[in-house]
């Protein structure tokens, strides 16, 4: 499959407008501006594009929730707060092909009737932020942004806002809070952002990769898009492969590519030809899968059926030398550190889990620790304010489901099964 | 209305009702931490999770509104286990130091764990500690974050109700701590609202720390004795000492709301300086005398003095029953028409104020006022004078769009909730309100032909009026537009109208004009003494009798002092009023009282006025008596006795009764029950006052025609003078009320020194910054004091609170000239 999202990244000076234009850039915008917004929304609906940020909500459907009242201020927010451990796909687009994102945002803004758009970018992406600022400046100069874009009755300003280092701000309502200048904590839903989002106005929040799919959908039509990958989860997807593989990196492949194909065909197999042990298929919130599940196609539905999820498409591979307890501990430590503090089960539960896992990992396990982990997971799951706490539990539950014996070994023998 | 099922029980509630409230109505209590009736919902503590049939996840009942045919389950195993697990989580990072925690015995966490479990703690990991020792956030607030349950009520109440926003959440996740920045002292209103909402022992009262367990306290329900907002509260004592005052959510219209004065101003009751025995002056020094002796002297002096040469002033802090008896004593026994309830202003102005604000026309709840489309606050620094009224306004402005217009020369906290602020010149309410009337008249003059006084508007000039008020014409127009576009208007009018005797006719006219334009108008007087309204209702005023009935006119406080200065006042009976400290010309007050042949002062402290007395009678504080207060809304509420008066001091009711009986054997017995009955019978406004507990009962219209304002002598306004560039205004400090609160040591500690408040711009021009000492020089007095700067205050306005004995602001003033000019020079 020809690359869509990563087609420019290898080119020299890929981030410049000239390179982008040379590759046919902003042609989709020109075309989109001749199409009625409703038709655009319908096209994106028809394309079956699902949000690439993690939740996989159909993008066109999300857009269609925006009230049509032309007098109402609407906003587009691009979620570039790429914080899920293992994920670096958005960073690739932002740093190497910022105009792809900008074009996608302009088309989306036109479709939903927004005249202001924000890119909420992860605070650590300082280089990416500068790249985006430069690209936006170029786009203004060429008239792709600003008043009366391409001579049409459509104006748009894009602002870049850097986050301050909180994972939770990748959650869409916490992102809005942070963007408004408040403490980054999730808002209660309903009201959903489509009705009352940024500054209480209808707002669409899409991930960088989602928005980057839009120019191609406009250019080639929804049928082309649905032709890629499985019927229910069509389209290209960037997989960020890391961990114990020979060639880690970004791979743009159709959704539905199996884990085995990604790891063994595209990434060259396990590092040092060691034995495969486990893979986290979609960022650390996604439960890990054992070798038996390697033939699972990487799409929303197939992974859900295996009790995991596609998430952000961050594939973290662990070989036989990896200690699952240690992995679980590090992941839980991350969630505990990033818990925003708003709700009780996540704020108090994740540090508790972390403390137990730390002891287990360090050989200070006590009888009943594994049971206690499971009990605490039950007490957290489904009771938190936002999905952060659920994600923490899902990752641990995944590890316990497939590698319970390793945890028990740690508890009973005060040492590691994998490394001892 | 919405009908739903809660645990199978069908219930119908209003649309928008939250599940937690609907469940309560159905008889099911759902435990909560973050939920608070007065605060916006956040749904964060997860204690209130409930199951809704047909839905996968549990829902937080405190932010989920009911829906038609919903079936909610609040007692299932899943729900109960969720509750227990939340408590387990909270305890996993809780200090569990109940034995040394002040909150023990009234802690929501303790109560909930007792009720919902877990029965046994299994958390055996190290806990996170925020700090080792409790730390103070102010002289009244001390904090232990290790006990925090992260409900964030404290931050929210500070922002949403108090409007200070000095608390915030610092850090993230388990490290999140609600505190001040860098845990430093707060520059706050010290009202302890954070303490009041805190469910655990995280925020504590510093003066109360380690003083008592709640079960060792004995309390009595009362009403705050400071401003006329009239907050319901309970004061509690241990071993004869009042150690706490609290407000309860379930009792009283103010819920948990109290200001610094209400929450921390109780300790004057315990003061060692309280008067305990009658004192008689002999050769310039006081000697203790018996009550018999004291009363016989009063009988001798007052019994033999002609009524017209007797004057009587009672402080606006007595109870209705005491005022009623006082009025009977003065008019009936002393045969004097010289009666008044304050010495701070001209009683004629008070009469006009009563008439303009419709005090004789029945009660107006503040909440009802706030349902209006537009609310105009004028003549009051409401954020300082009536802090809890300010909270009511802010809370309403948070929840719905009200056009709040604040007209005041000084900036105030409530400005941030206002749609429009008018910074008019001090004591220029008249041109301001006339300008508003004029704009309305210009637009719809035809509808106003019947309004009395409207003709006078004809010849006016909008530009001149605005400039006379010290405003731009556009500002006045903008305010008038808001009034024009509103179907309902509320005017909250403060005591500046009477203090400066300014704009009373214009206020009355504005009310009439708005009414004639078909608008529903509510007027709420904003008063600064707890029972000023009661004093007037009971006829403690030279212009009218009880219930605003016609009576033979007499002298008010101003007239009495004039008469005294001319040697025409032979005997004066002053109850609780500190004339020397509060009459707007200290020198004159001293001179006049000096010439009173026999001055009796009844008070709880040896006030400046009492020091001049021939006889001092020890009275009782609000904690030592039963009775009722009528607040500024016209709400009648009971206070009840907690302690006996100190020493041989007696309640004012007792003393007034004893004086009456000593002169006139027929002066009826003065027991409270019979007085209550008499008041209901005699005063029509009080005829339907039954329940004086809970939220009290409102008085009804008097039916007595106290019509039209009396023309009053206009206060002289000083011409602009280069040498004195500032206009000096006064009023109450946020932490004080008259001089009486200065006896409350806790409050005294909160604001140690008087300051002169000027705008930030003026301070910059003078080259001074906050805290720098300056000389404030007036025509008659000068003082050195530190500067307080305020952003947004009108340039050329200086404010010194009237409460501080070190800087008696009334020394700057001259009789009849309440607004003086001063100069301010850096030292």
Coordinates of N, CA and C in Angstrom, one line a residue, chain B residues 304-436:
Chain B
X304 N -37.9 63.0 88.3 CA -38.1 64.4 88.7 C -37.8 65.4 87.5
X305 N -37.4 64.8 86.4 CA -37.1 65.6 85.2 C -38.2 65.7 84.3
X306 N -38.4 66.9 83.8 CA -39.5 67.1 82.8 C -39.2 66.3 81.5
X307 N -40.2 65.7 80.9 CA -40.0 64.9 79.8 C -39.2 65.5 78.7
X308 N -39.4 66.7 78.4 CA -38.8 67.4 77.2 C -37.3 67.5 77.5
X309 N -36.9 67.4 78.7 CA -35.4 67.5 79.0 C -34.7 66.2 79.2
X310 N -35.5 65.1 78.9 CA -34.9 63.8 78.9 C -34.7 63.3 77.5
X311 N -33.5 62.7 77.3 CA -33.2 62.1 76.0 C -32.9 60.6 76.2
X312 N -33.2 59.8 75.2 CA -33.0 58.4 75.3 C -32.5 57.8 74.0
X313 N -31.4 57.2 74.0 CA -30.9 56.6 72.8 C -30.6 55.1 73.0
X314 N -31.1 54.2 72.2 CA -30.7 52.8 72.3 C -30.0 52.3 71.1
X315 N -29.0 51.5 71.3 CA -28.3 50.9 70.2 C -29.1 50.0 69.4
X316 N -28.8 50.0 68.1 CA -29.6 49.1 67.2 C -29.3 47.6 67.3
X317 N -28.7 47.3 68.5 CA -28.4 45.9 68.7 C -29.3 45.2 69.8
X318 N -30.2 46.0 70.3 CA -31.1 45.4 71.4 C -32.1 44.5 70.7
X319 N -32.8 43.7 71.4 CA -33.9 42.8 70.9 C -35.1 43.7 70.6
X320 N -36.0 43.1 69.8 CA -37.3 43.8 69.6 C -38.0 44.0 70.9
X321 N -38.0 43.0 71.7 CA -38.7 43.1 73.0 C -38.2 44.2 73.8
X322 N -36.8 44.4 73.8 CA -36.2 45.4 74.6 C -36.5 46.8 74.0
X323 N -36.5 46.9 72.7 CA -36.9 48.1 72.1 C -38.3 48.5 72.4
X324 N -39.2 47.5 72.4 CA -40.6 47.8 72.6 C -40.8 48.3 74.0
X325 N -40.1 47.7 75.0 CA -40.2 48.2 76.4 C -39.5 49.5 76.5
X326 N -38.4 49.7 75.8 CA -37.7 51.0 75.9 C -38.5 52.1 75.4
X327 N -39.2 51.9 74.3 CA -40.1 52.9 73.7 C -41.2 53.2 74.7
X328 N -41.7 52.2 75.4 CA -42.8 52.5 76.4 C -42.3 53.2 77.6
X329 N -41.0 52.9 78.0 CA -40.4 53.6 79.1 C -40.2 55.0 78.8
X330 N -39.7 55.3 77.6 CA -39.3 56.7 77.3 C -40.6 57.5 77.1
X331 N -41.5 57.0 76.2 CA -42.7 57.8 75.9 C -43.7 57.8 77.0
X332 N -43.8 56.6 77.6 CA -44.8 56.4 78.6 C -44.4 56.8 80.1
X333 N -43.2 56.5 80.4 CA -42.8 56.8 81.8 C -42.0 58.1 81.9
X334 N -41.0 58.2 81.1 CA -40.2 59.4 81.1 C -41.1 60.6 80.5
X335 N -42.1 60.3 79.8 CA -43.0 61.3 79.2 C -42.1 62.1 78.2
X336 N -41.2 61.5 77.6 CA -40.3 62.2 76.6 C -40.6 61.7 75.2
X337 N -40.5 62.7 74.3 CA -40.6 62.3 72.9 C -39.2 62.2 72.2
X338 N -38.2 62.4 73.1 CA -36.8 62.4 72.5 C -36.3 60.9 72.6
X339 N -36.4 60.2 71.5 CA -36.0 58.8 71.5 C -35.4 58.5 70.1
X340 N -34.3 57.8 70.1 CA -33.7 57.4 68.9 C -32.9 56.1 69.0
X341 N -32.5 55.5 67.9 CA -31.8 54.2 67.9 C -30.4 54.3 67.5
X342 N -29.9 55.4 67.1 CA -28.5 55.5 66.8 C -28.1 56.9 66.9
X343 N -26.8 57.2 67.0 CA -26.4 58.5 67.0 C -25.5 58.8 65.8
X344 N -25.5 57.9 64.8 CA -24.6 58.0 63.7 C -25.2 58.9 62.6
X345 N -26.5 59.1 62.6 CA -27.0 59.9 61.5 C -28.3 60.7 62.0
X346 N -28.6 61.6 61.1 CA -29.8 62.4 61.4 C -31.1 61.6 61.3
X347 N -31.9 61.5 62.3 CA -33.1 60.7 62.3 C -34.0 61.1 61.2
X348 N -34.0 62.4 60.7 CA -34.9 62.7 59.6 C -34.5 62.0 58.4
X349 N -33.2 61.8 58.2 CA -32.7 61.0 57.0 C -33.2 59.6 57.2
X350 N -33.1 59.1 58.4 CA -33.6 57.7 58.6 C -35.0 57.5 58.2
X351 N -35.8 58.5 58.6 CA -37.3 58.5 58.3 C -37.5 58.4 56.8
X352 N -36.7 59.3 56.1 CA -36.8 59.3 54.6 C -36.4 58.0 54.0
X353 N -35.4 57.4 54.6 CA -34.8 56.1 54.1 C -35.9 55.0 54.3
X354 N -36.5 55.0 55.5 CA -37.5 54.0 55.8 C -38.6 54.1 54.7
X355 N -39.0 55.3 54.4 CA -40.1 55.5 53.5 C -39.6 55.1 52.1
X356 N -38.4 55.6 51.7 CA -38.0 55.3 50.3 C -37.7 53.8 50.1
X357 N -37.3 53.1 51.1 CA -37.0 51.7 50.9 C -38.2 50.8 51.3
X358 N -39.2 51.4 51.7 CA -40.4 50.7 52.1 C -40.3 49.7 53.2
X359 N -39.5 50.1 54.2 CA -39.3 49.3 55.4 C -40.6 49.1 56.1
X360 N -41.5 50.1 56.1 CA -42.8 50.0 56.7 C -43.8 49.2 55.9
X361 N -43.3 48.7 54.7 CA -44.2 48.1 53.8 C -44.1 46.5 53.8
X362 N -43.4 46.0 54.8 CA -43.3 44.5 54.9 C -41.9 44.0 54.4
X363 N -41.8 42.7 54.6 CA -40.5 42.1 54.3 C -40.2 41.8 52.9
X364 N -38.9 41.7 52.5 CA -38.5 41.4 51.2 C -37.3 40.4 51.3
X365 N -37.5 39.1 51.1 CA -36.3 38.2 51.2 C -35.3 38.5 50.1
X366 N -34.0 38.4 50.5 CA -32.9 38.8 49.6 C -33.0 37.8 48.4
X367 N -33.3 36.6 48.6 CA -33.4 35.6 47.5 C -34.4 36.0 46.5
X368 N -35.5 36.6 47.0 CA -36.6 37.1 46.0 C -36.1 38.3 45.2
X369 N -35.4 39.2 45.9 CA -34.8 40.3 45.2 C -33.9 39.8 44.1
X370 N -33.2 38.8 44.3 CA -32.2 38.3 43.4 C -32.8 37.6 42.2
X371 N -34.1 37.4 42.3 CA -34.8 36.8 41.1 C -35.1 37.9 40.0
X372 N -34.8 39.1 40.4 CA -35.1 40.2 39.4 C -34.1 40.2 38.3
X373 N -34.6 40.8 37.2 CA -33.7 40.9 36.0 C -32.5 41.8 36.2
X374 N -32.7 42.9 36.9 CA -31.6 43.8 37.2 C -31.6 44.0 38.7
X375 N -30.4 44.0 39.2 CA -30.2 44.3 40.7 C -29.3 45.5 40.8
X376 N -29.7 46.6 41.4 CA -28.9 47.8 41.6 C -28.5 47.9 43.0
X377 N -27.2 47.9 43.3 CA -26.7 48.0 44.6 C -26.1 49.4 44.7
X378 N -26.7 50.2 45.6 CA -26.2 51.6 45.7 C -26.2 52.0 47.2
X379 N -25.2 52.8 47.5 CA -25.1 53.4 48.8 C -24.6 52.4 49.9
X380 N -23.9 51.3 49.4 CA -23.4 50.4 50.4 C -22.2 49.7 49.9
X381 N -21.2 49.6 50.7 CA -20.0 48.8 50.4 C -20.4 47.3 50.9
X382 N -21.3 46.7 50.1 CA -21.9 45.5 50.6 C -20.9 44.4 50.9
X383 N -19.8 44.3 50.2 CA -18.9 43.2 50.4 C -18.3 43.3 51.8
X384 N -18.1 44.5 52.3 CA -17.6 44.7 53.7 C -18.7 44.9 54.7
X385 N -19.8 45.6 54.4 CA -20.8 45.9 55.4 C -21.7 44.6 55.6
X386 N -22.1 43.9 54.6 CA -23.0 42.8 54.7 C -22.4 41.6 53.9
X387 N -21.3 41.0 54.5 CA -20.6 40.0 53.7 C -21.5 38.9 53.2
X388 N -22.4 38.4 54.0 CA -23.1 37.2 53.6 C -24.2 37.6 52.5
X389 N -24.7 38.9 52.6 CA -25.5 39.3 51.5 C -24.7 39.3 50.2
X390 N -23.5 39.7 50.3 CA -22.6 39.7 49.1 C -22.5 38.2 48.6
X391 N -22.4 37.3 49.5 CA -22.3 35.9 49.1 C -23.6 35.4 48.4
X392 N -24.7 35.9 48.9 CA -26.0 35.5 48.2 C -26.0 36.1 46.8
X393 N -25.5 37.3 46.6 CA -25.5 37.9 45.3 C -24.6 37.2 44.4
X394 N -23.4 36.9 44.9 CA -22.4 36.2 44.1 C -22.9 34.8 43.6
X395 N -23.5 34.1 44.6 CA -24.0 32.8 44.3 C -25.1 32.8 43.2
X396 N -25.9 33.8 43.3 CA -27.0 34.0 42.2 C -26.4 34.3 40.9
X397 N -25.4 35.3 40.9 CA -24.8 35.7 39.7 C -24.0 34.6 39.0
X398 N -23.6 33.6 39.8 CA -22.9 32.4 39.3 C -23.9 31.6 38.5
X399 N -25.1 31.4 39.0 CA -26.0 30.5 38.5 C -26.8 31.0 37.3
X400 N -27.1 32.3 37.3 CA -27.9 32.9 36.2 C -27.5 34.3 35.9
X401 N -27.8 34.7 34.7 CA -27.5 36.1 34.3 C -28.4 37.1 35.0
X402 N -27.8 37.8 36.0 CA -28.6 39.0 36.5 C -27.8 40.2 36.1
X403 N -28.5 41.2 35.7 CA -27.7 42.4 35.4 C -27.4 43.1 36.8
X404 N -26.3 42.9 37.3 CA -25.9 43.5 38.5 C -25.2 44.8 38.3
X405 N -25.8 45.9 38.8 CA -25.2 47.2 38.7 C -24.7 47.6 40.1
X406 N -23.5 47.9 40.3 CA -23.0 48.3 41.6 C -22.6 49.8 41.4
X407 N -23.2 50.6 42.2 CA -22.8 52.0 42.3 C -22.2 52.4 43.6
X408 N -20.9 52.6 43.6 CA -20.2 52.9 44.8 C -18.9 53.6 44.4
X409 N -18.4 54.6 45.2 CA -17.2 55.2 44.9 C -16.0 54.3 45.1
X410 N -16.2 53.3 46.0 CA -15.1 52.4 46.2 C -15.2 51.1 45.5
X411 N -14.1 50.5 45.1 CA -14.2 49.2 44.5 C -14.6 48.2 45.6
X412 N -15.2 47.1 45.2 CA -15.5 46.1 46.2 C -15.4 44.7 45.5
X413 N -15.3 43.7 46.3 CA -15.2 42.3 45.9 C -16.3 41.9 44.9
X414 N -17.5 42.4 45.2 CA -18.6 41.9 44.4 C -18.6 42.5 42.9
X415 N -17.7 43.5 42.7 CA -17.6 44.1 41.4 C -17.4 43.0 40.3
X416 N -16.7 41.9 40.7 CA -16.4 40.9 39.6 C -17.6 40.2 39.2
X417 N -18.7 40.3 39.9 CA -20.0 39.7 39.5 C -20.9 40.6 38.8
X418 N -20.5 41.9 38.8 CA -21.3 42.9 38.2 C -21.3 43.0 36.7
X419 N -22.4 43.4 36.1 CA -22.4 43.7 34.7 C -21.9 45.1 34.5
X420 N -22.1 45.9 35.5 CA -21.7 47.3 35.3 C -21.4 47.9 36.7
X421 N -20.3 48.6 36.8 CA -20.0 49.3 38.0 C -19.9 50.8 37.7
X422 N -20.5 51.5 38.6 CA -20.5 53.0 38.5 C -19.7 53.5 39.7
X423 N -18.6 54.2 39.4 CA -17.8 54.7 40.4 C -18.1 56.2 40.5
X424 N -19.2 56.5 41.1 CA -19.6 57.9 41.2 C -18.9 58.5 42.4
X425 N -19.0 59.9 42.5 CA -18.3 60.6 43.6 C -19.0 60.3 44.9
X426 N -18.3 60.3 46.0 CA -19.0 60.0 47.3 C -20.1 61.0 47.6
X427 N -21.1 60.6 48.2 CA -22.3 61.4 48.6 C -22.9 62.1 47.4
X428 N -22.9 61.5 46.3 CA -23.5 62.0 45.1 C -24.6 61.0 44.5
X429 N -25.2 60.4 45.5 CA -26.3 59.5 45.1 C -27.4 60.3 44.4
X430 N -27.6 61.5 44.9 CA -28.7 62.3 44.3 C -28.6 62.5 42.8
X431 N -27.5 63.2 42.4 CA -27.4 63.3 40.9 C -27.4 62.0 40.2
X432 N -26.8 61.0 40.8 CA -26.7 59.7 40.1 C -28.1 59.1 39.9
X433 N -28.9 59.1 40.9 CA -30.2 58.5 40.8 C -31.1 59.4 40.0
X434 N -31.0 60.7 40.1 CA -31.8 61.6 39.3 C -31.4 61.4 37.8
X435 N -30.1 61.2 37.6 CA -29.7 61.0 36.2 C -30.4 59.8 35.6
X436 N -30.5 58.7 36.5 CA -31.1 57.5 36.0 C -32.6 57.8 35.7

